[in-house]
Amino acid sequence: MSDVVLIRLEDPHHHQFYPPLGLLYVASALMLDGFTVKIFHEKGGNKKINRLRGMINDENPFLVAFSVFTGPHLYYNLKASEIIKEEHGVPVVWGGIHPTILPEVTINVPFIDYVVIGEGEETIVELAERLRRGRSVKGVNGLCYKENGNVIINEWRPFVKNLDRYVLPWELVDVEKYVQKQWGVERVLPIITSRGCPYDCGFCYNTYVHKRRWRAHSPDYVISQVSFLKERYDIQGINFYDANFFTDKSRAFKILSSINMPWAAEVRADEFDMEFGKKMKEFLCRELFIGAESGSDRVLKIINKEITTEQIDNAVKICNEFGIRASLSFMLGIPGETEEDIRRTVEFMYDLKEKYQCAKIFGPKVFTPYPGTPLYPKAIEFGLQPPTTSLEWARNFHRFKCNLPWVDNKNLLESLYFICQLAQMNAKDPISKIIKSIEDFRWKNQHFKFLYEIEIVKTLAKSPMLVRLFFKHFGC
Ligand code: SF4
């Protein structure tokens, strides 16, 4: 028996599986307040939903809470919420990025009772306390609910003052599911050491969800957590999953100089100089994720990224110099982006890959116009008809799908991801080698006619199992 069951159902197409860090924070807050908690974290799908039903039967919680972000997996979270509500009548809460950005759309789902907006820890504790005592939820900051058919959205709660208060209860999840082999290191685990980001990139949900306020754990907290993970789970490498790990460089350097193990982190292209590269090498950095987004300086200005293509090139050059893998993410479909901008981005990505052995291109993904982001009004101006239900959001917006009315060649945007990934695959057998060279030729020469093989790959990509096999076989 548990008081609360926390649930996260992922997109079954995703080949990677990260720990449900948000749920672990919420679990920590509930446990500090004396609640008993279970976590259910799986890829979506009927079998998994049946397992979840079994867990709810066994645990008989008085509250279930889902953590959800926008994407196709919304469908599974909706389905599971409906089943739980029907079978148990227990209050269902949704929190996370999707409900925070779209509280009204979310609360209008008939089987969702409460929406937690913004950081969940304090709100869910107050909600659980009130429900347990049978008290009204009126005035709970950070909460959205319905009263006599009217949507009530309470004030946002101030951000958590002391993040170090929350020590993650890793024992609630099967850590082995999340341990990955990376950079030749057998046991790498992702963690988060900070929240938010002070920048204001036009497409990024951080600007709305975290209000450009960066908050962080103290270096001592992070160092002790890493040493716990090392001792308890034999973790040998860390993937810092922070939106902007280097916001406070002295904090970051203190952590990195103490953990004494290989690691990866997100970093902005404008942080790089030779001194920075040298330090990264000394601190055992293996991979840096750089949000490059576009190969067109005009588009970088539109999205207010505050970096240039020259800085991106310089960042990758420095990574190359110090033998650090540079993973660069790109996106296409920004409102105002022209065919020439797309051509430049495709060319820029190819040049980086060719010039620097360390460069790995991620994407290009299709831009998602999240409400609340600075670019959203522009997307509306360019003809976006925003979905009105969570299910429509699930169906219409994800990384492989282009439903942007201002994009003329939607098929090309949906295909480029597959072309670029296949061209970078680790081809071992003759068939893979042929596919790789065809896609490399397409990418290099921007020859995007008669994409028959990509149409087949896109059709196969609709099956979660085939997507996983695809990534496993082609190593991309
Ligand atoms: S894209 Fe990166 S740098 Fe820009 S606001 Fe988001 S987290 Fe910050």
Tab-separated table of C-alpha atoms and ligand atoms in Angstrom:
chain	number	residue	atom	x	y	z
A	1	MET	CA	0.000	0.000	0.000
A	2	SER	CA	1.272	3.480	-0.879
A	3	ASP	CA	-0.242	6.944	-0.465
A	4	VAL	CA	0.809	8.233	-3.866
A	5	VAL	CA	1.804	6.574	-7.157
A	6	LEU	CA	3.895	8.746	-9.472
A	7	ILE	CA	3.738	7.802	-13.144
A	8	ARG	CA	5.620	8.602	-16.304
A	9	LEU	CA	4.916	6.818	-19.587
A	10	GLU	CA	7.447	7.541	-22.304
A	11	ASP	CA	7.175	7.493	-26.080
A	12	PRO	CA	7.742	3.832	-27.016
A	13	HIS	CA	9.539	5.012	-30.181
A	14	HIS	CA	12.318	6.532	-28.088
A	15	HIS	CA	15.354	4.284	-28.026
A	16	GLN	CA	16.855	6.090	-25.026
A	17	PHE	CA	15.476	5.876	-21.538
A	18	TYR	CA	16.413	8.506	-18.961
A	19	PRO	CA	15.645	8.312	-15.238
A	20	PRO	CA	12.431	10.122	-14.240
A	21	LEU	CA	14.354	12.822	-12.373
A	22	GLY	CA	11.323	15.114	-11.979
A	23	LEU	CA	9.354	12.291	-10.337
A	24	LEU	CA	12.265	11.472	-8.048
A	25	TYR	CA	12.283	15.088	-6.815
A	26	VAL	CA	8.521	15.020	-6.234
A	27	ALA	CA	8.846	11.651	-4.464
A	28	SER	CA	11.562	13.098	-2.240
A	29	ALA	CA	9.294	16.034	-1.270
A	30	LEU	CA	6.346	13.733	-0.495
A	31	MET	CA	8.514	11.368	1.539
A	32	LEU	CA	9.963	14.256	3.559
A	33	ASP	CA	6.398	15.036	4.506
A	34	GLY	CA	5.709	11.456	5.583
A	35	PHE	CA	3.844	10.117	2.530
A	36	THR	CA	4.618	6.685	1.136
A	37	VAL	CA	5.358	6.692	-2.587
A	38	LYS	CA	5.821	4.324	-5.541
A	39	ILE	CA	7.106	5.257	-8.999
A	40	PHE	CA	5.973	3.661	-12.260
A	41	HIS	CA	8.212	4.579	-15.186
A	42	GLU	CA	7.952	2.672	-18.453
A	43	LYS	CA	7.601	3.194	-22.176
A	44	GLY	CA	3.931	3.472	-23.153
A	45	GLY	CA	2.003	0.570	-24.692
A	46	ASN	CA	-0.915	-1.666	-23.715
A	47	LYS	CA	1.184	-4.228	-21.845
A	48	LYS	CA	2.808	-1.545	-19.722
A	49	ILE	CA	-0.530	0.093	-19.010
A	50	ASN	CA	-1.813	-3.294	-17.812
A	51	ARG	CA	1.180	-3.568	-15.498
A	52	LEU	CA	0.368	-0.097	-14.206
A	53	ARG	CA	-3.214	-1.208	-13.500
A	54	GLY	CA	-1.797	-4.071	-11.460
A	55	MET	CA	0.366	-1.662	-9.477
A	56	ILE	CA	-2.572	0.659	-8.759
A	57	ASN	CA	-4.611	-2.358	-7.601
A	58	ASP	CA	-1.827	-3.471	-5.261
A	59	GLU	CA	-0.896	-0.050	-3.898
A	60	ASN	CA	-4.397	1.415	-3.638
A	61	PRO	CA	-3.109	5.042	-3.490
A	62	PHE	CA	-5.302	8.010	-2.587
A	63	LEU	CA	-3.593	10.096	-5.307
A	64	VAL	CA	-1.885	9.362	-8.622
A	65	ALA	CA	0.275	11.917	-10.411
A	66	PHE	CA	1.598	11.881	-13.982
A	67	SER	CA	4.642	13.796	-15.205
A	68	VAL	CA	4.185	14.701	-18.860
A	69	PHE	CA	5.849	16.718	-21.596
A	70	THR	CA	4.484	17.479	-25.058
A	71	GLY	CA	4.815	14.694	-27.610
A	72	PRO	CA	3.273	11.492	-28.938
A	73	HIS	CA	3.514	9.711	-25.556
A	74	LEU	CA	0.756	12.065	-24.311
A	75	TYR	CA	-1.579	9.501	-25.847
A	76	TYR	CA	-0.453	6.731	-23.464
A	77	ASN	CA	-0.591	9.018	-20.431
A	78	LEU	CA	-4.125	10.034	-21.383
A	79	LYS	CA	-5.153	6.421	-21.849
A	80	ALA	CA	-3.639	5.327	-18.520
A	81	SER	CA	-5.237	8.294	-16.702
A	82	GLU	CA	-8.635	7.388	-18.126
A	83	ILE	CA	-8.334	3.735	-17.091
A	84	ILE	CA	-7.156	4.594	-13.560
A	85	LYS	CA	-9.933	7.137	-13.125
A	86	GLU	CA	-12.574	4.691	-14.381
A	87	GLU	CA	-11.389	1.716	-12.366
A	88	HIS	CA	-10.388	3.402	-9.116
A	89	GLY	CA	-11.989	6.838	-9.067
A	90	VAL	CA	-8.805	8.146	-7.446
A	91	PRO	CA	-7.841	11.835	-8.036
A	92	VAL	CA	-5.556	12.143	-11.069
A	93	VAL	CA	-2.952	14.937	-11.195
A	94	TRP	CA	-0.901	15.991	-14.201
A	95	GLY	CA	2.319	17.978	-13.824
A	96	GLY	CA	5.421	18.648	-15.891
A	97	ILE	CA	6.158	20.791	-18.916
A	98	HIS	CA	3.048	20.059	-21.000
A	99	PRO	CA	0.480	20.821	-18.257
A	100	THR	CA	2.514	23.836	-17.099
A	101	ILE	CA	2.428	25.346	-20.575
A	102	LEU	CA	-1.154	24.272	-21.319
A	103	PRO	CA	-3.058	24.118	-17.990
A	104	GLU	CA	-6.473	24.841	-19.512
A	105	VAL	CA	-6.131	22.298	-22.306
A	106	THR	CA	-5.022	19.739	-19.705
A	107	ILE	CA	-7.696	20.384	-17.071
A	108	ASN	CA	-10.383	20.139	-19.745
A	109	VAL	CA	-9.585	16.436	-20.095
A	110	PRO	CA	-12.522	14.895	-18.162
A	111	PHE	CA	-10.457	12.362	-16.212
A	112	ILE	CA	-7.767	14.788	-15.000
A	113	ASP	CA	-8.683	16.416	-11.672
A	114	TYR	CA	-5.725	18.677	-10.935
A	115	VAL	CA	-2.912	20.271	-12.879
A	116	VAL	CA	0.309	21.262	-11.151
A	117	ILE	CA	1.858	24.317	-12.792
A	118	GLY	CA	5.607	24.932	-12.524
A	119	GLU	CA	7.779	23.151	-9.961
A	120	GLY	CA	5.844	20.273	-8.449
A	121	GLU	CA	7.470	19.523	-5.097
A	122	GLU	CA	5.712	21.964	-2.772
A	123	THR	CA	2.411	22.035	-4.672
A	124	ILE	CA	1.912	18.271	-4.648
A	125	VAL	CA	2.737	18.045	-0.952
A	126	GLU	CA	0.165	20.725	-0.124
A	127	LEU	CA	-2.391	19.074	-2.429
A	128	ALA	CA	-1.786	15.611	-0.908
A	129	GLU	CA	-2.078	16.984	2.626
A	130	ARG	CA	-5.371	18.730	1.855
A	131	LEU	CA	-6.839	15.686	0.078
A	132	ARG	CA	-5.787	13.363	2.879
A	133	ARG	CA	-7.538	15.566	5.408
A	134	GLY	CA	-10.567	16.044	3.161
A	135	ARG	CA	-9.975	19.793	2.954
A	136	SER	CA	-10.688	22.115	0.027
A	137	VAL	CA	-7.874	22.801	-2.440
A	138	LYS	CA	-8.811	26.473	-2.713
A	139	GLY	CA	-5.797	28.762	-2.645
A	140	VAL	CA	-3.138	26.090	-3.280
A	141	ASN	CA	-0.593	28.032	-5.280
A	142	GLY	CA	0.641	26.379	-8.459
A	143	LEU	CA	-2.607	24.417	-8.844
A	144	CYS	CA	-5.236	24.424	-11.596
A	145	TYR	CA	-8.582	22.646	-11.184
A	146	LYS	CA	-12.258	22.927	-12.031
A	147	GLU	CA	-14.915	24.339	-9.715
A	148	ASN	CA	-18.569	24.178	-10.839
A	149	GLY	CA	-17.357	23.724	-14.408
A	150	ASN	CA	-15.112	26.814	-14.258
A	151	VAL	CA	-11.363	26.515	-14.703
A	152	ILE	CA	-9.476	27.938	-11.720
A	153	ILE	CA	-5.803	28.695	-12.245
A	154	ASN	CA	-4.117	29.714	-9.024
A	155	GLU	CA	-1.018	31.883	-8.795
A	156	TRP	CA	2.345	30.363	-9.611
A	157	ARG	CA	4.287	29.309	-6.543
A	158	PRO	CA	7.700	30.915	-5.948
A	159	PHE	CA	10.580	28.665	-6.979
A	160	VAL	CA	11.960	26.212	-4.411
A	161	LYS	CA	14.408	28.127	-2.208
A	162	ASN	CA	16.687	25.288	-1.255
A	163	LEU	CA	16.995	22.506	-3.832
A	164	ASP	CA	19.488	20.660	-1.614
A	165	ARG	CA	16.567	19.774	0.633
A	166	TYR	CA	15.613	17.086	-1.858
A	167	VAL	CA	17.776	14.000	-1.874
A	168	LEU	CA	16.657	11.673	-4.648
A	169	PRO	CA	15.220	8.335	-3.492
A	170	TRP	CA	16.922	6.242	-6.193
A	171	GLU	CA	15.700	3.087	-4.456
A	172	LEU	CA	12.223	3.809	-5.928
A	173	VAL	CA	13.434	3.060	-9.458
A	174	ASP	CA	15.423	0.288	-11.084
A	175	VAL	CA	18.664	2.220	-11.638
A	176	GLU	CA	19.990	-0.529	-13.931
A	177	LYS	CA	17.362	0.441	-16.540
A	178	TYR	CA	19.018	3.837	-16.930
A	179	VAL	CA	22.677	2.899	-16.819
A	180	GLN	CA	24.186	3.264	-20.283
A	181	LYS	CA	27.488	2.547	-21.897
A	182	GLN	CA	28.881	5.782	-23.322
A	183	TRP	CA	32.307	6.867	-24.562
A	184	GLY	CA	33.652	3.406	-23.713
A	185	VAL	CA	32.585	3.889	-20.065
A	186	GLU	CA	30.345	1.012	-18.955
A	187	ARG	CA	28.091	2.623	-16.362
A	188	VAL	CA	26.977	6.182	-17.091
A	189	LEU	CA	23.916	7.760	-15.435
A	190	PRO	CA	22.166	11.109	-16.113
A	191	ILE	CA	21.528	13.500	-13.223
A	192	ILE	CA	20.390	17.136	-12.917
A	193	THR	CA	22.217	19.680	-10.782
A	194	SER	CA	20.329	22.874	-11.668
A	195	ARG	CA	17.060	24.186	-13.104
A	196	GLY	CA	16.283	26.838	-15.691
A	197	CYS	CA	18.473	29.064	-17.811
A	198	PRO	CA	18.958	32.852	-17.937
A	199	TYR	CA	18.790	33.022	-21.746
A	200	ASP	CA	15.717	33.784	-23.808
A	201	CYS	CA	15.862	31.563	-26.891
A	202	GLY	CA	12.644	31.984	-28.843
A	203	PHE	CA	11.749	28.280	-29.140
A	204	CYS	CA	12.709	27.117	-25.651
A	205	TYR	CA	10.148	26.146	-23.014
A	206	ASN	CA	12.671	27.048	-20.294
A	207	THR	CA	12.004	30.746	-20.754
A	208	TYR	CA	8.337	30.232	-19.821
A	209	VAL	CA	8.547	27.382	-17.323
A	210	HIS	CA	11.564	28.700	-15.414
A	211	LYS	CA	11.068	32.428	-16.087
A	212	ARG	CA	14.755	32.783	-17.015
A	213	ARG	CA	15.703	32.104	-13.382
A	214	TRP	CA	18.571	29.682	-12.906
A	215	ARG	CA	18.667	27.813	-9.572
A	216	ALA	CA	21.170	25.185	-8.575
A	217	HIS	CA	22.243	22.600	-6.070
A	218	SER	CA	25.364	23.496	-4.124
A	219	PRO	CA	28.618	21.896	-5.315
A	220	ASP	CA	28.835	19.945	-2.031
A	221	TYR	CA	25.378	18.430	-2.613
A	222	VAL	CA	26.280	17.385	-6.169
A	223	ILE	CA	29.666	15.975	-5.173
A	224	SER	CA	28.094	13.920	-2.375
A	225	GLN	CA	25.320	12.647	-4.696
A	226	VAL	CA	27.840	11.562	-7.327
A	227	SER	CA	29.929	9.811	-4.708
A	228	PHE	CA	26.763	8.066	-3.407
A	229	LEU	CA	25.919	6.875	-6.942
A	230	LYS	CA	29.475	5.647	-7.375
A	231	GLU	CA	29.453	3.676	-4.139
A	232	ARG	CA	25.874	2.397	-4.212
A	233	TYR	CA	25.447	1.662	-7.948
A	234	ASP	CA	29.012	1.544	-9.245
A	235	ILE	CA	28.362	4.558	-11.507
A	236	GLN	CA	31.508	5.385	-13.486
A	237	GLY	CA	30.387	8.367	-15.563
A	238	ILE	CA	27.832	11.183	-15.321
A	239	ASN	CA	25.665	12.812	-17.941
A	240	PHE	CA	24.757	16.246	-16.537
A	241	TYR	CA	21.292	16.719	-17.924
A	242	ASP	CA	20.960	20.386	-16.896
A	243	ALA	CA	19.553	22.901	-19.402
A	244	ASN	CA	22.602	25.102	-18.833
A	245	PHE	CA	25.180	23.431	-16.597
A	246	PHE	CA	27.787	26.176	-17.009
A	247	THR	CA	25.628	29.152	-15.983
A	248	ASP	CA	27.825	29.540	-12.890
A	249	LYS	CA	31.247	28.444	-14.094
A	250	SER	CA	32.929	28.484	-10.694
A	251	ARG	CA	30.242	26.126	-9.332
A	252	ALA	CA	30.583	23.865	-12.380
A	253	PHE	CA	34.392	23.806	-12.119
A	254	LYS	CA	34.240	22.987	-8.408
A	255	ILE	CA	31.979	20.008	-9.135
A	256	LEU	CA	33.984	18.805	-12.124
A	257	SER	CA	37.318	19.059	-10.355
A	258	SER	CA	35.996	16.871	-7.521
A	259	ILE	CA	34.006	14.040	-9.094
A	260	ASN	CA	36.989	12.436	-10.772
A	261	MET	CA	35.086	10.511	-13.438
A	262	PRO	CA	34.186	11.005	-17.137
A	263	TRP	CA	31.152	13.153	-17.851
A	264	ALA	CA	29.096	15.012	-20.468
A	265	ALA	CA	27.081	18.244	-20.248
A	266	GLU	CA	25.193	20.848	-22.237
A	267	VAL	CA	27.141	24.030	-23.022
A	268	ARG	CA	26.499	27.143	-25.088
A	269	ALA	CA	28.743	27.741	-28.090
A	270	ASP	CA	29.749	31.175	-26.772
A	271	GLU	CA	31.415	29.672	-23.664
A	272	PHE	CA	34.356	28.310	-25.619
A	273	ASP	CA	37.945	29.466	-25.720
A	274	MET	CA	41.170	27.458	-25.563
A	275	GLU	CA	41.366	27.850	-21.776
A	276	PHE	CA	37.843	26.411	-21.429
A	277	GLY	CA	38.688	23.490	-23.749
A	278	LYS	CA	41.848	22.773	-21.748
A	279	LYS	CA	39.906	22.732	-18.486
A	280	MET	CA	37.270	20.416	-19.949
A	281	LYS	CA	39.981	17.980	-20.954
A	282	GLU	CA	41.635	18.154	-17.490
A	283	PHE	CA	38.262	17.491	-15.838
A	284	LEU	CA	37.757	14.281	-17.918
A	285	CYS	CA	35.002	15.651	-20.167
A	286	ARG	CA	33.984	13.140	-22.855
A	287	GLU	CA	31.106	14.891	-24.633
A	288	LEU	CA	29.622	18.377	-24.852
A	289	PHE	CA	26.092	18.987	-26.158
A	290	ILE	CA	25.870	22.249	-28.048
A	291	GLY	CA	22.511	23.713	-29.069
A	292	ALA	CA	23.576	24.955	-32.506
A	293	GLU	CA	19.992	25.070	-33.889
A	294	SER	CA	20.739	26.652	-37.285
A	295	GLY	CA	23.439	27.209	-39.890
A	296	SER	CA	21.934	30.562	-40.805
A	297	ASP	CA	22.953	33.631	-38.782
A	298	ARG	CA	19.684	35.230	-39.835
A	299	VAL	CA	17.696	32.399	-38.203
A	300	LEU	CA	19.935	32.434	-35.110
A	301	LYS	CA	18.893	36.079	-34.742
A	302	ILE	CA	15.187	35.249	-35.248
A	303	ILE	CA	15.360	32.678	-32.457
A	304	ASN	CA	17.406	35.046	-30.274
A	305	LYS	CA	20.025	32.376	-29.679
A	306	GLU	CA	22.713	35.054	-29.094
A	307	ILE	CA	25.363	32.984	-30.860
A	308	THR	CA	26.767	33.007	-34.393
A	309	THR	CA	27.722	30.238	-36.801
A	310	GLU	CA	31.335	31.396	-36.344
A	311	GLN	CA	31.079	30.710	-32.599
A	312	ILE	CA	29.543	27.293	-33.254
A	313	ASP	CA	32.375	26.421	-35.627
A	314	ASN	CA	34.937	27.662	-33.101
A	315	ALA	CA	33.344	25.605	-30.300
A	316	VAL	CA	33.535	22.403	-32.370
A	317	LYS	CA	37.088	23.235	-33.418
A	318	ILE	CA	38.128	23.498	-29.749
A	319	CYS	CA	36.355	20.224	-28.897
A	320	ASN	CA	38.226	18.597	-31.770
A	321	GLU	CA	41.542	19.989	-30.550
A	322	PHE	CA	41.012	18.433	-27.117
A	323	GLY	CA	39.476	15.141	-28.284
A	324	ILE	CA	36.024	15.855	-26.833
A	325	ARG	CA	32.957	14.700	-28.711
A	326	ALA	CA	30.760	17.645	-29.794
A	327	SER	CA	27.089	16.714	-30.191
A	328	LEU	CA	25.242	19.442	-32.035
A	329	SER	CA	21.472	19.770	-32.149
A	330	PHE	CA	19.731	21.520	-35.047
A	331	MET	CA	16.137	22.367	-35.880
A	332	LEU	CA	14.240	23.471	-38.968
A	333	GLY	CA	10.829	25.017	-39.491
A	334	ILE	CA	11.283	28.317	-37.636
A	335	PRO	CA	8.695	30.905	-38.739
A	336	GLY	CA	10.481	33.295	-41.096
A	337	GLU	CA	13.079	30.699	-42.148
A	338	THR	CA	13.565	30.713	-45.934
A	339	GLU	CA	14.588	27.974	-48.361
A	340	GLU	CA	18.017	29.602	-48.464
A	341	ASP	CA	18.260	29.376	-44.641
A	342	ILE	CA	17.402	25.665	-44.822
A	343	ARG	CA	19.995	25.133	-47.534
A	344	ARG	CA	22.623	26.890	-45.395
A	345	THR	CA	21.776	24.820	-42.323
A	346	VAL	CA	22.026	21.560	-44.264
A	347	GLU	CA	25.371	22.706	-45.686
A	348	PHE	CA	26.682	23.931	-42.313
A	349	MET	CA	25.826	20.638	-40.611
A	350	TYR	CA	27.601	18.723	-43.366
A	351	ASP	CA	30.689	20.966	-43.187
A	352	LEU	CA	30.979	20.528	-39.404
A	353	LYS	CA	30.705	16.762	-39.738
A	354	GLU	CA	33.347	16.697	-42.467
A	355	LYS	CA	35.797	19.180	-40.919
A	356	TYR	CA	35.777	17.875	-37.358
A	357	GLN	CA	36.061	14.234	-36.464
A	358	CYS	CA	34.545	14.963	-33.033
A	359	ALA	CA	31.280	16.365	-34.461
A	360	LYS	CA	28.033	14.431	-34.281
A	361	ILE	CA	24.901	16.062	-35.689
A	362	PHE	CA	21.601	15.476	-33.868
A	363	GLY	CA	18.497	16.189	-35.845
A	364	PRO	CA	17.570	18.348	-37.576
A	365	LYS	CA	14.346	18.135	-35.605
A	366	VAL	CA	11.152	19.901	-36.567
A	367	PHE	CA	10.433	23.084	-34.566
A	368	THR	CA	7.574	22.747	-32.052
A	369	PRO	CA	5.729	26.022	-31.328
A	370	TYR	CA	5.159	25.765	-27.574
A	371	PRO	CA	2.679	28.273	-26.159
A	372	GLY	CA	4.399	30.688	-23.801
A	373	THR	CA	7.658	30.716	-25.752
A	374	PRO	CA	8.758	34.001	-27.348
A	375	LEU	CA	8.306	32.545	-30.866
A	376	TYR	CA	4.745	31.375	-30.279
A	377	PRO	CA	3.029	34.688	-31.234
A	378	LYS	CA	5.098	34.685	-34.421
A	379	ALA	CA	3.941	31.136	-35.182
A	380	ILE	CA	0.310	32.269	-34.786
A	381	GLU	CA	1.025	35.256	-37.041
A	382	PHE	CA	2.402	32.795	-39.630
A	383	GLY	CA	-0.852	30.811	-39.619
A	384	LEU	CA	-0.461	28.208	-36.856
A	385	GLN	CA	-3.813	26.806	-35.754
A	386	PRO	CA	-2.912	25.593	-32.265
A	387	PRO	CA	-4.349	22.222	-31.243
A	388	THR	CA	-7.180	22.576	-28.760
A	389	THR	CA	-6.858	19.220	-26.984
A	390	SER	CA	-3.997	17.243	-25.471
A	391	LEU	CA	-4.672	14.425	-27.942
A	392	GLU	CA	-4.268	16.806	-30.893
A	393	TRP	CA	-0.967	17.993	-29.403
A	394	ALA	CA	0.108	14.346	-29.163
A	395	ARG	CA	-0.805	13.662	-32.792
A	396	ASN	CA	0.412	16.852	-34.418
A	397	PHE	CA	3.690	17.770	-32.789
A	398	HIS	CA	6.723	15.609	-32.478
A	399	ARG	CA	10.240	15.530	-33.759
A	400	PHE	CA	9.461	13.590	-36.975
A	401	LYS	CA	6.281	15.374	-37.948
A	402	CYS	CA	5.900	18.740	-39.663
A	403	ASN	CA	2.504	20.383	-39.353
A	404	LEU	CA	3.779	23.937	-39.662
A	405	PRO	CA	1.638	25.895	-42.159
A	406	TRP	CA	4.488	28.190	-43.241
A	407	VAL	CA	6.716	25.299	-44.342
A	408	ASP	CA	6.324	24.560	-48.058
A	409	ASN	CA	8.322	21.349	-48.242
A	410	LYS	CA	7.066	19.514	-45.149
A	411	ASN	CA	8.211	16.162	-46.482
A	412	LEU	CA	11.794	17.382	-46.744
A	413	LEU	CA	11.807	18.596	-43.133
A	414	GLU	CA	10.429	15.259	-41.971
A	415	SER	CA	13.006	13.376	-44.061
A	416	LEU	CA	16.163	15.306	-43.208
A	417	TYR	CA	16.399	13.782	-39.727
A	418	PHE	CA	16.596	10.284	-41.241
A	419	ILE	CA	18.968	11.324	-44.021
A	420	CYS	CA	21.437	12.924	-41.583
A	421	GLN	CA	21.266	10.091	-39.055
A	422	LEU	CA	21.712	7.359	-41.679
A	423	ALA	CA	24.629	9.259	-43.214
A	424	GLN	CA	26.362	9.266	-39.819
A	425	MET	CA	25.658	5.675	-38.845
A	426	ASN	CA	28.307	3.274	-37.759
A	427	ALA	CA	27.999	1.055	-40.861
A	428	LYS	CA	29.428	-2.423	-40.435
A	429	ASP	CA	27.756	-4.611	-43.048
A	430	PRO	CA	27.651	-4.047	-46.853
A	431	ILE	CA	23.953	-3.006	-46.935
A	432	SER	CA	24.467	-0.422	-44.169
A	433	LYS	CA	27.521	0.886	-46.006
A	434	ILE	CA	25.518	1.352	-49.226
A	435	ILE	CA	22.685	3.149	-47.368
A	436	LYS	CA	25.190	5.347	-45.560
A	437	SER	CA	26.885	6.412	-48.788
A	438	ILE	CA	23.555	7.145	-50.519
A	439	GLU	CA	22.434	9.383	-47.651
A	440	ASP	CA	25.830	11.046	-47.434
A	441	PHE	CA	25.598	11.827	-51.148
A	442	ARG	CA	22.117	13.263	-50.685
A	443	TRP	CA	23.209	15.408	-47.732
A	444	LYS	CA	26.419	16.666	-49.358
A	445	ASN	CA	24.788	17.533	-52.693
A	446	GLN	CA	21.418	18.500	-51.231
A	447	HIS	CA	19.837	16.028	-53.596
A	448	PHE	CA	16.437	15.493	-52.048
A	449	LYS	CA	14.359	14.188	-54.940
A	450	PHE	CA	12.875	10.660	-55.102
A	451	LEU	CA	13.307	9.923	-51.412
A	452	TYR	CA	11.902	6.393	-51.808
A	453	GLU	CA	14.215	4.725	-49.271
A	454	ILE	CA	13.468	7.457	-46.716
A	455	GLU	CA	9.726	6.944	-47.234
A	456	ILE	CA	10.255	3.274	-46.332
A	457	VAL	CA	12.295	4.229	-43.237
A	458	LYS	CA	9.620	6.747	-42.194
A	459	THR	CA	6.915	4.089	-42.519
A	460	LEU	CA	8.973	1.621	-40.495
A	461	ALA	CA	9.630	4.335	-37.896
A	462	LYS	CA	5.943	4.215	-36.991
A	463	SER	CA	6.592	0.917	-35.219
A	464	PRO	CA	8.282	1.409	-31.820
A	465	MET	CA	9.966	-1.974	-32.048
A	466	LEU	CA	11.420	-1.243	-35.494
A	467	VAL	CA	12.672	2.170	-34.342
A	468	ARG	CA	14.567	0.490	-31.517
A	469	LEU	CA	15.999	-2.121	-33.912
A	470	PHE	CA	16.887	0.677	-36.344
A	471	PHE	CA	18.952	2.549	-33.752
A	472	LYS	CA	20.510	-0.654	-32.434
A	473	HIS	CA	21.488	-1.969	-35.850
A	474	PHE	CA	22.613	1.274	-37.443
A	475	GLY	CA	24.167	2.737	-34.291
A	476	CYS	CA	22.890	6.234	-35.093
B	1	SF4	S1	17.882	26.835	-25.646
B	1	SF4	FE1	19.443	26.522	-24.088
B	1	SF4	S2	20.445	28.532	-23.878
B	1	SF4	FE2	18.489	28.885	-24.900
B	1	SF4	S3	17.033	29.373	-23.254
B	1	SF4	FE3	16.881	27.165	-23.660
B	1	SF4	S4	18.273	26.210	-22.211
B	1	SF4	FE4	18.823	28.388	-22.327
